[in-house]
């Protein structure tokens, strides 16, 4: 087997390995199954490219992005390595050249997209060419609940079994849960040799700021770094276009990028960014994974990322050359509301939604940190670190204050309302805001009502945000986002512990969100749950969501919270057919109880008589064997009960005409009591 050092120098031009590379190269070369977690810019590709040259046979590299594969193949070919890629981006001549090299046995590295594994011919081809190693780049894409999930990554484990060869998986983004998922899906649960080479990128300066004229904040940040390549991530497609235009008007070279653009337009932006110095790309997260540009000097987030993993991966695109790079992440209450609703409206099961909320909480904790951000970030990934001296909080320690009293007020309000409400309603209680819901629930009589009126509503939102970031409270997905206390909060509530809060983010929280929300904070989680159900039904039926119910109908459901089919029938947009088809389903979302409604009952609901039908059913069940419970069973048909509920006969002769003598004798008096109470 060739010695690694000469190949490292002669082929790749390096005199020495980067920290951690040599041990990984040795394990991969020896044919061990490997899972390597390495920071972006840490030299992952060399850890499978160099072993490929030291082993016999062909190394198959499975990578998610065509542009990245093509770049790596070109670089290897320039270095004299026989490498090729089979991708949809190939010309016919390029594909022919790859096949010819495979047939001759010349190729050492073959790059493939995971989607190609779906072709029936792929396995036969790979068996024939003598594969000796599978390398998987961006292995976190196998995680079904990750933000970069690629379904065809699930085929890689089967490929490893069929070929009977070792597998080396690499990624820069995998917490402990994702690592375990990789082991299960790529290695069938058999423990590979794990290498955790750290998540620290000491050359990257970390900074967060609460939103305060966010467009101006981004323009100022970019202006201080004029002429340097950067990326601005935005939460919406429209925002990328608007902000790119603002940057151009401010004298920058800038363009936008999002998934709604034509493929050719996206390729033009990618090509410009690769070759132009000083270009700023304003993009959604559609732009990023696989970017191999080493001299990106800064990354800014105009909106809060989806999770701490997404944040880490996105800032990791800066400073891949090891030179200093800077980041800025803006956040505000609208961001948090959006991210919460995206989680709640998703189709993931409850345990996964809870995990996503926990990941978002971790990111909020980083945003609201009291000391070194790098220490908080690395702590999330299980690494201990001291203060880095290279983040905004190390540069300028934040002003703090004793937040024990307001936090205890908030926790008391949560406890006294049974942990059934979100931050919006709790803030109404604390500030003494007499809403209809406050009065209906008699929450204006609570001891905590108006105890926090000395603070504004936005300031209380900032306090609740810090409480979530410190994991004192968590939204409960089973209660449509109602806040529940964690164990960490109980010592503070009991007066056994205190807590420091950041004063600056509270002092700056003086403005309400610029965009009016569709519903109140209190009703927003339920609206998200209703939208999630609508989305699932729409996808199953392959129709647009509004065909099930328009937004205004779901908004009215969230605000009025109907508890019966009769009440549901009164919602605008719920006609008889939709009530019959969807009424019970949406009631279950609102009430949390499954309700199987008879078709007759659903029809009556449109006329306001379903409640009477329910009561008649209950009475019939009680008297099915007579008053003493020993008579021969007797019951009415659904049609007969419906006629009773609908016609409301007021005397026994009327009942006898509908039910007949025997049934009227057994049920008549009780049915008349029900009808009399309803009219």
XYZ file of C-alpha atoms in Angstrom:
679
model
C 0.000 0.000 0.000
C 1.497 3.398 -0.960
C 2.749 5.734 1.728
C 0.400 8.644 2.430
C 3.009 11.392 2.875
C 4.400 11.403 -0.712
C 0.900 11.324 -2.204
C -0.194 14.117 0.118
C 2.654 16.273 -1.102
C 2.855 15.299 -4.782
C -0.858 15.051 -5.626
C -2.501 17.489 -3.215
C 0.424 19.853 -2.595
C 0.379 19.714 1.220
C 3.445 19.127 3.387
C 1.407 18.013 6.393
C -2.076 16.921 7.371
C -4.508 19.295 9.030
C -5.428 18.376 12.604
C -7.376 15.115 12.700
C -6.937 14.180 9.036
C -4.135 11.646 9.342
C -5.962 9.327 11.744
C -9.113 9.371 9.605
C -7.150 8.717 6.408
C -5.475 5.745 8.110
C -8.793 4.222 9.220
C -10.448 4.682 5.809
C -7.417 3.302 3.983
C -7.412 0.244 6.264
C -11.007 -0.520 5.234
C -12.740 0.386 8.485
C -16.302 1.709 8.509
C -15.954 5.362 9.509
C -18.214 8.219 10.600
C -16.266 11.488 10.671
C -17.711 14.765 11.955
C -15.395 17.536 10.814
C -15.859 21.310 10.731
C -16.472 23.021 7.409
C -13.093 23.846 5.906
C -11.461 21.046 7.900
C -10.499 19.050 4.808
C -13.158 16.323 4.643
C -12.709 15.575 0.931
C -9.032 14.709 1.323
C -10.017 12.074 3.916
C -11.646 9.956 1.198
C -9.728 11.149 -1.879
C -6.308 10.201 -0.512
C -7.396 6.696 0.633
C -8.917 6.156 -2.830
C -5.403 6.483 -4.294
C -3.957 4.124 -1.701
C -6.534 1.343 -2.173
C -7.210 -0.941 -5.115
C -10.420 -0.698 -7.076
C -12.796 2.241 -7.454
C -14.001 4.564 -4.689
C -17.601 5.667 -5.247
C -18.326 9.104 -3.789
C -21.996 9.888 -3.194
C -22.575 13.624 -2.953
C -25.794 15.683 -3.064
C -24.770 18.559 -5.346
C -23.755 18.398 -8.965
C -21.766 21.653 -8.855
C -19.660 20.425 -5.939
C -18.963 17.090 -7.630
C -17.900 18.755 -10.851
C -15.579 21.132 -8.986
C -13.910 18.276 -7.105
C -13.533 16.163 -10.258
C -11.914 19.064 -12.123
C -9.517 19.682 -9.233
C -8.552 15.985 -9.083
C -8.043 15.806 -12.843
C -5.845 18.911 -12.682
C -3.773 17.088 -10.060
C -3.430 14.062 -12.340
C -5.985 11.812 -10.631
C -8.312 9.662 -12.749
C -11.691 10.872 -11.516
C -15.072 11.233 -13.136
C -18.690 12.003 -12.358
C -21.948 10.575 -13.685
C -24.459 13.401 -13.277
C -27.330 14.952 -15.175
C -25.050 17.943 -15.786
C -22.632 15.966 -17.973
C -22.281 16.466 -21.681
C -22.528 13.313 -23.791
C -18.769 13.434 -24.361
C -18.079 13.632 -20.606
C -20.305 10.651 -19.885
C -18.673 8.593 -22.671
C -15.218 9.414 -21.271
C -16.249 8.232 -17.792
C -17.619 4.940 -19.125
C -14.513 4.313 -21.201
C -12.266 4.935 -18.181
C -14.379 2.539 -16.105
C -14.211 -0.175 -18.766
C -10.416 0.192 -18.985
C -10.135 0.013 -15.210
C -8.402 3.408 -15.059
C -10.815 5.362 -12.879
C -9.996 5.714 -9.160
C -12.880 7.955 -8.023
C -16.425 7.914 -9.392
C -18.773 10.660 -8.145
C -22.536 10.035 -8.224
C -25.655 11.825 -7.011
C -27.791 9.750 -4.614
C -30.756 9.974 -7.008
C -28.835 7.817 -9.495
C -29.050 4.895 -7.076
C -32.769 4.669 -7.873
C -31.957 3.441 -11.401
C -32.089 -0.352 -11.635
C -28.909 -0.423 -13.725
C -26.792 1.379 -11.114
C -26.166 -1.635 -8.875
C -25.162 -3.863 -11.780
C -22.717 -1.232 -13.029
C -21.168 -0.750 -9.597
C -20.743 -4.508 -9.130
C -18.992 -4.786 -12.485
C -16.438 -1.989 -12.021
C -14.872 -3.342 -8.831
C -15.930 -0.886 -6.127
C -13.733 -1.157 -3.027
C -15.010 1.774 -0.933
C -18.110 3.959 -0.638
C -17.612 7.533 0.580
C -20.701 9.556 1.553
C -20.361 13.326 1.662
C -22.904 15.446 3.599
C -24.044 12.283 5.414
C -26.520 14.248 7.550
C -28.777 14.240 4.458
C -29.833 10.738 5.531
C -31.682 12.221 8.512
C -35.341 12.181 7.528
C -36.120 15.068 9.861
C -33.133 17.225 8.973
C -33.355 20.385 6.907
C -31.262 18.833 4.074
C -32.990 15.433 3.894
C -32.486 13.579 0.591
C -34.741 10.488 0.312
C -32.311 8.619 -1.946
C -29.673 8.698 0.812
C -31.766 5.941 2.406
C -30.624 3.609 -0.416
C -26.952 3.882 0.505
C -27.138 1.380 3.368
C -28.617 -1.200 0.993
C -25.862 -0.446 -1.529
C -23.174 -1.043 1.127
C -24.712 -4.424 1.980
C -25.035 -5.483 -1.658
C -21.448 -4.568 -2.551
C -19.980 -5.827 0.721
C -17.483 -2.953 0.962
C -16.551 -0.506 3.747
C -18.266 2.855 3.966
C -16.896 6.198 5.154
C -19.473 8.894 6.000
C -18.557 12.570 6.414
C -20.449 15.644 7.557
C -19.923 18.917 9.367
C -23.479 19.088 10.723
C -24.659 16.313 13.018
C -25.675 16.482 16.655
C -25.748 13.281 18.716
C -29.257 12.344 17.548
C -28.372 12.781 13.872
C -25.142 10.803 14.308
C -27.128 7.898 15.740
C -29.559 8.127 12.817
C -26.646 7.957 10.367
C -25.329 4.830 12.125
C -28.728 3.121 11.883
C -29.439 3.983 8.257
C -25.982 3.719 6.683
C -24.355 1.093 8.882
C -27.428 -0.968 9.934
C -26.773 -0.010 13.533
C -23.301 -1.604 13.582
C -21.055 0.945 15.271
C -18.492 2.450 12.862
C -15.307 4.047 14.072
C -16.352 7.580 14.978
C -14.146 10.626 14.661
C -15.417 13.865 16.187
C -12.963 16.521 15.078
C -14.691 19.427 16.728
C -17.152 22.042 15.600
C -15.046 25.085 16.399
C -14.261 27.533 13.599
C -12.066 29.961 15.535
C -11.536 32.219 12.514
C -15.259 33.099 12.376
C -16.486 36.011 14.486
C -20.002 35.400 15.832
C -22.562 38.168 16.438
C -26.327 38.471 16.986
C -28.537 41.552 17.188
C -32.203 42.173 17.907
C -33.984 43.589 14.855
C -34.119 47.371 14.815
C -34.629 48.674 11.251
C -33.274 45.367 9.908
C -32.705 46.537 6.333
C -30.506 49.348 7.578
C -28.681 46.914 9.865
C -27.830 44.656 6.917
C -26.816 47.598 4.713
C -24.548 48.949 7.466
C -22.955 45.532 8.014
C -22.330 45.054 4.274
C -21.128 48.659 3.915
C -18.402 48.134 6.513
C -17.167 45.166 4.430
C -17.528 46.642 0.945
C -15.704 44.778 -1.792
C -15.669 41.472 0.108
C -17.676 38.425 -0.940
C -20.640 37.702 1.332
C -23.956 35.898 1.656
C -27.163 37.302 3.151
C -29.737 34.668 4.073
C -33.425 35.645 4.108
C -36.561 33.814 5.174
C -38.622 34.541 2.026
C -38.044 34.673 -1.705
C -39.473 38.170 -2.040
C -37.135 39.484 0.622
C -34.077 38.243 -1.275
C -35.079 40.295 -4.309
C -35.949 43.445 -2.338
C -32.774 43.347 -0.234
C -30.533 42.604 -3.236
C -31.975 45.685 -4.956
C -31.343 47.792 -1.829
C -27.719 46.606 -1.723
C -27.230 47.506 -5.388
C -28.697 50.942 -4.769
C -26.230 51.281 -1.902
C -23.321 50.702 -4.276
C -22.701 46.978 -3.893
C -22.442 44.249 -6.520
C -25.335 42.029 -5.437
C -27.791 39.503 -6.863
C -30.560 37.320 -5.461
C -31.038 33.548 -5.461
C -34.017 31.387 -4.480
C -35.760 28.148 -5.427
C -38.426 29.901 -7.463
C -35.926 31.072 -10.110
C -35.388 29.307 -13.407
C -32.618 26.706 -13.265
C -30.481 28.610 -15.780
C -30.789 31.847 -13.790
C -29.653 30.014 -10.656
C -26.660 28.569 -12.510
C -25.680 32.069 -13.656
C -25.677 33.308 -10.050
C -23.651 30.279 -8.890
C -21.093 30.837 -11.672
C -20.817 34.567 -10.910
C -20.306 33.924 -7.203
C -17.595 31.366 -7.933
C -15.562 33.678 -10.160
C -16.322 37.265 -9.097
C -14.612 38.980 -6.194
C -16.766 41.070 -3.891
C -20.153 39.747 -5.071
C -22.963 39.557 -2.478
C -25.619 36.876 -2.948
C -28.910 37.477 -1.106
C -30.520 34.079 -0.891
C -32.858 31.649 0.757
C -31.340 28.451 2.134
C -31.703 27.002 -1.380
C -28.248 28.535 -1.909
C -25.423 27.092 0.074
C -24.790 23.401 0.556
C -21.776 22.422 -1.494
C -20.406 25.937 -1.993
C -16.661 25.469 -2.305
C -15.700 29.157 -2.521
C -12.910 29.518 0.051
C -12.827 33.309 0.424
C -16.358 34.177 1.550
C -15.549 36.838 4.116
C -18.941 37.256 5.788
C -22.387 35.715 6.212
C -25.410 37.626 7.518
C -28.855 36.356 8.434
C -31.590 38.915 7.832
C -33.994 36.491 9.544
C -33.530 33.900 12.259
C -32.431 30.487 10.879
C -34.600 27.409 11.377
C -32.396 25.701 13.939
C -28.989 25.784 15.543
C -27.775 23.127 13.071
C -28.931 25.233 10.121
C -27.237 28.287 11.648
C -23.959 26.420 12.129
C -23.955 25.078 8.589
C -24.835 28.425 7.022
C -22.209 30.481 8.866
C -19.728 27.705 8.069
C -19.681 28.833 4.450
C -17.583 31.814 5.508
C -13.821 31.648 5.899
C -13.206 28.170 4.514
C -9.663 29.297 3.723
C -8.987 29.758 7.440
C -8.653 33.542 7.159
C -10.797 35.815 9.379
C -14.514 35.926 8.574
C -17.520 37.579 10.229
C -21.173 36.792 10.825
C -24.277 38.689 11.937
C -27.670 37.160 12.758
C -30.755 39.335 13.264
C -33.752 38.092 15.223
C -37.095 39.380 16.453
C -40.516 38.219 17.693
C -41.883 37.806 14.162
C -39.063 35.373 13.368
C -39.840 33.259 16.398
C -43.555 33.221 15.602
C -42.789 32.158 12.005
C -40.397 29.388 13.015
C -42.815 28.071 15.641
C -45.667 27.974 13.116
C -43.492 26.221 10.513
C -42.775 23.480 13.035
C -46.399 23.187 14.170
C -47.754 23.193 10.608
C -45.353 20.470 9.483
C -46.412 16.842 9.093
C -43.844 15.408 11.502
C -45.123 13.350 14.460
C -45.439 15.083 17.861
C -42.109 13.824 19.224
C -40.253 15.229 16.230
C -42.060 18.553 16.468
C -41.086 18.717 20.135
C -37.457 18.033 19.158
C -37.605 20.806 16.538
C -38.965 23.226 19.138
C -36.074 22.238 21.412
C -33.573 22.951 18.620
C -35.160 26.332 18.037
C -34.976 26.995 21.790
C -31.250 26.239 21.652
C -30.825 28.826 18.894
C -32.809 31.371 20.916
C -30.555 30.606 23.863
C -27.558 31.403 21.670
C -29.207 34.637 20.519
C -29.963 35.715 24.103
C -26.691 34.432 25.615
C -25.145 36.362 28.502
C -21.538 35.446 27.807
C -19.331 33.951 25.080
C -21.435 32.805 22.127
C -18.858 30.286 20.940
C -18.996 28.587 24.337
C -22.798 28.309 23.999
C -22.602 27.058 20.410
C -19.961 24.422 21.084
C -21.769 23.387 24.252
C -24.821 22.494 22.173
C -22.676 20.075 20.155
C -21.224 18.566 23.312
C -17.901 20.408 23.413
C -16.588 22.292 26.403
C -14.853 25.599 25.769
C -13.853 28.740 27.599
C -14.535 32.296 26.478
C -13.213 32.722 22.947
C -12.464 36.445 23.001
C -13.710 36.538 19.400
C -17.467 37.151 19.426
C -19.648 40.187 20.038
C -20.276 39.279 23.687
C -16.580 38.795 24.399
C -15.892 42.099 22.633
C -18.584 43.961 24.590
C -20.121 42.067 27.516
C -23.886 42.720 27.670
C -25.570 44.713 30.405
C -27.620 42.439 32.652
C -30.037 42.875 35.538
C -31.699 40.715 38.172
C -34.696 39.312 36.276
C -35.932 37.087 39.090
C -39.042 39.162 39.886
C -40.476 39.486 36.353
C -39.650 35.842 35.612
C -41.467 34.757 38.799
C -44.446 36.906 37.748
C -44.520 35.172 34.361
C -44.155 31.698 35.870
C -46.915 32.453 38.359
C -49.239 33.493 35.531
C -48.426 30.235 33.698
C -49.098 28.150 36.806
C -52.327 29.934 37.811
C -53.786 29.412 34.336
C -53.028 25.701 34.344
C -50.246 25.866 31.716
C -52.942 26.119 29.028
C -52.021 29.440 27.386
C -49.417 30.981 25.135
C -47.301 34.081 25.687
C -49.903 36.432 24.161
C -52.622 35.670 26.697
C -50.124 35.537 29.579
C -48.830 38.998 28.670
C -52.418 40.278 28.591
C -52.741 39.039 32.188
C -49.438 40.547 33.331
C -50.084 43.938 31.728
C -53.716 44.106 32.878
C -55.185 44.103 29.378
C -58.913 43.366 29.667
C -59.669 41.344 26.553
C -62.845 39.340 25.940
C -60.883 36.155 26.611
C -59.509 37.522 29.873
C -63.027 38.359 31.073
C -64.575 35.119 29.805
C -62.028 33.090 31.746
C -62.152 35.441 34.760
C -58.393 35.865 34.544
C -58.832 39.499 35.551
C -59.442 38.131 39.048
C -56.081 36.369 39.294
C -53.511 37.715 41.785
C -51.087 38.117 38.865
C -53.463 40.303 36.832
C -51.734 43.630 36.044
C -48.712 42.934 38.320
C -46.420 43.637 35.354
C -48.087 46.761 33.970
C -44.855 48.741 34.496
C -43.385 46.998 31.434
C -44.590 47.306 27.855
C -45.937 44.376 25.883
C -42.817 44.170 23.634
C -40.621 44.172 26.749
C -42.593 41.257 28.168
C -42.201 39.475 24.811
C -38.439 39.905 25.165
C -38.592 38.448 28.689
C -40.602 35.430 27.523
C -38.161 35.002 24.620
C -35.248 34.882 27.063
C -37.171 32.450 29.279
C -37.625 30.123 26.300
C -34.004 30.574 25.318
C -32.945 29.620 28.856
C -35.274 26.602 28.681
C -37.424 27.718 31.623
C -40.579 27.296 29.546
C -41.352 25.244 26.470
C -44.287 25.302 24.058
C -46.400 22.152 24.386
C -47.427 20.896 20.922
C -50.233 18.837 22.459
C -51.739 22.067 23.820
C -51.277 24.071 20.603
C -48.155 25.841 21.828
C -49.265 26.624 25.390
C -46.233 27.329 27.586
C -45.299 24.753 30.190
C -42.677 25.162 32.886
C -39.587 22.968 32.904
C -37.910 21.592 35.995
C -35.310 24.367 35.671
C -38.003 26.986 36.346
C -39.306 25.549 39.611
C -36.466 26.746 41.905
C -36.967 30.298 40.573
C -40.729 30.128 41.160
C -40.177 28.842 44.713
C -37.691 31.606 45.475
C -34.779 29.166 45.789
C -32.824 30.576 42.837
C -32.454 33.814 40.894
C -31.802 34.613 37.237
C -29.972 37.304 35.279
C -31.513 38.670 32.077
C -30.090 40.849 29.330
C -31.199 44.442 29.714
C -30.250 45.580 26.209
C -32.669 43.335 24.316
C -35.481 44.290 26.696
C -34.719 48.002 26.553
C -34.723 47.917 22.740
C -38.048 46.076 22.598
C -40.200 49.153 22.178
C -41.934 48.590 18.862
C -44.730 46.244 17.925
C -44.303 43.971 14.887
C -44.743 45.949 11.685
C -46.997 43.313 10.108
C -50.329 42.525 11.750
C -50.608 38.838 12.594
C -53.505 36.820 11.116
C -54.727 35.972 14.630
C -53.737 36.818 18.193
C -50.698 35.220 19.793
C -53.128 33.148 21.836
C -54.835 31.618 18.793
C -51.786 31.344 16.513
C -50.712 27.810 17.610
C -54.219 26.413 17.017
C -54.339 28.119 13.606
C -51.009 26.455 12.795
C -52.414 23.053 13.812
C -55.529 23.602 11.675
C -53.339 24.572 8.719
C -51.248 21.427 9.203
C -54.369 19.277 9.062
C -55.592 21.164 5.986
C -52.230 20.655 4.310
C -52.286 16.900 4.968
C -55.803 16.583 3.554
C -54.931 18.723 0.532
C -51.817 16.692 -0.254
C -53.749 13.430 0.047
C -56.423 14.755 -2.317
C -53.862 16.493 -4.566
C -55.729 19.791 -4.468
C -54.708 23.299 -3.354
C -55.124 23.901 0.375
C -57.820 26.554 -0.077
C -60.068 23.952 -1.727
C -60.396 22.231 1.679
C -61.013 25.479 3.595
C -59.782 29.043 2.922
C -57.663 30.837 5.517
C -60.552 32.966 6.741
C -62.495 29.812 7.700
C -59.561 28.395 9.675
C -59.046 31.780 11.346
C -62.662 31.785 12.516
C -62.260 28.217 13.806
C -59.161 29.219 15.762
C -60.821 32.289 17.238
C -64.203 30.765 18.118
C -63.044 27.182 18.860
C -66.305 25.344 18.079
C -66.745 22.290 20.306
C -69.617 20.570 18.462
C -70.672 19.894 14.896
C -73.566 22.310 15.381
C -71.117 25.062 16.284
C -68.822 24.050 13.429
C -71.734 24.398 10.998
C -71.985 28.070 11.957
C -68.455 28.849 10.744
C -68.356 30.829 7.498
C -67.198 28.581 4.666
C -68.347 25.308 6.295
C -71.196 24.146 4.082
C -73.155 20.925 4.494
C -70.872 18.840 2.282
C -67.680 20.113 3.887
C -69.161 19.627 7.329
C -69.957 16.042 6.394
C -66.501 15.453 4.932
C -64.208 17.402 7.260
C -66.189 18.559 10.303
C -65.235 15.774 12.720
C -61.606 15.868 11.560
C -61.156 19.560 12.335
C -63.132 19.264 15.577
C -60.593 16.685 16.714
C -57.795 19.210 16.112
C -59.630 21.886 18.098
C -60.788 19.755 21.019
C -58.121 17.055 21.037
C -60.820 14.374 21.029
C -61.636 11.966 18.228
C -65.310 12.173 17.278
C -66.878 9.601 14.973
C -70.055 11.217 13.673
C -72.887 9.284 12.004
C -73.770 10.687 8.548
C -77.257 11.560 9.834
C -75.673 13.500 12.688
C -73.440 15.443 10.280
C -76.495 16.322 8.165
C -78.401 17.552 11.217
C -75.439 19.683 12.281
C -76.069 21.949 9.341
C -79.511 22.680 10.793
C -78.390 23.135 14.386
C -80.003 19.876 15.599
C -76.964 17.573 15.998
C -76.775 18.292 19.721
C -80.379 17.105 20.206
C -79.572 13.972 18.195
C -76.644 13.271 20.553
C -78.890 13.602 23.611
C -81.516 11.304 22.105
C -78.827 8.703 21.472
C -77.707 8.882 25.104
C -81.265 8.509 26.400
C -81.882 5.575 24.059
C -78.749 3.820 25.324
C -79.907 4.211 28.923
C -83.365 2.802 28.180
C -82.388 0.142 25.631
C -83.442 -2.590 28.131
C -86.162 -0.578 29.812
C -86.246 1.289 33.111
C -85.134 -1.736 35.135
C -82.540 -2.922 32.615
C -84.166 -6.369 32.191
C -86.489 -5.908 29.195
C -85.891 -7.126 25.658
C -83.446 -4.773 23.839
C -85.123 -2.108 21.732
C -83.701 0.789 19.729
C -84.603 3.370 17.135
C -83.019 3.694 13.716
C -80.792 6.671 12.918
C -83.489 7.921 10.550
C -86.147 7.763 13.279
C -83.942 9.646 15.763
C -83.197 12.227 13.094
C -86.911 12.790 12.477
C -87.492 13.228 16.195
C -84.635 15.733 16.430
C -85.715 17.535 13.276
C -89.505 17.638 13.612
C -89.535 18.141 17.391
C -92.995 16.707 17.982
C -94.297 18.123 21.213
C -96.563 15.340 22.441
C -96.853 11.560 22.599
C -99.149 11.213 19.549
C -96.530 13.026 17.491
C -93.847 10.646 18.713
C -96.025 7.626 18.022
C -96.435 8.723 14.401
C -92.618 8.776 14.030
C -91.626 5.829 16.229
C -94.635 3.551 16.478
C -96.367 2.438 19.644
C -93.709 0.152 21.185
C -90.801 2.601 20.857
C -92.920 5.565 21.885
C -93.943 3.672 25.011
C -90.340 2.940 26.033
C -88.622 6.168 25.000
C -91.463 8.684 24.721
C -91.316 10.461 28.079
C -87.524 10.707 28.086
C -87.435 11.942 24.470
C -90.053 14.570 25.248
C -87.914 15.789 28.154
C -84.972 16.248 25.790
C -87.089 18.081 23.227
C -88.702 20.272 25.853
C -85.333 21.318 27.285
C -84.035 22.211 23.811
C -86.944 24.415 22.716
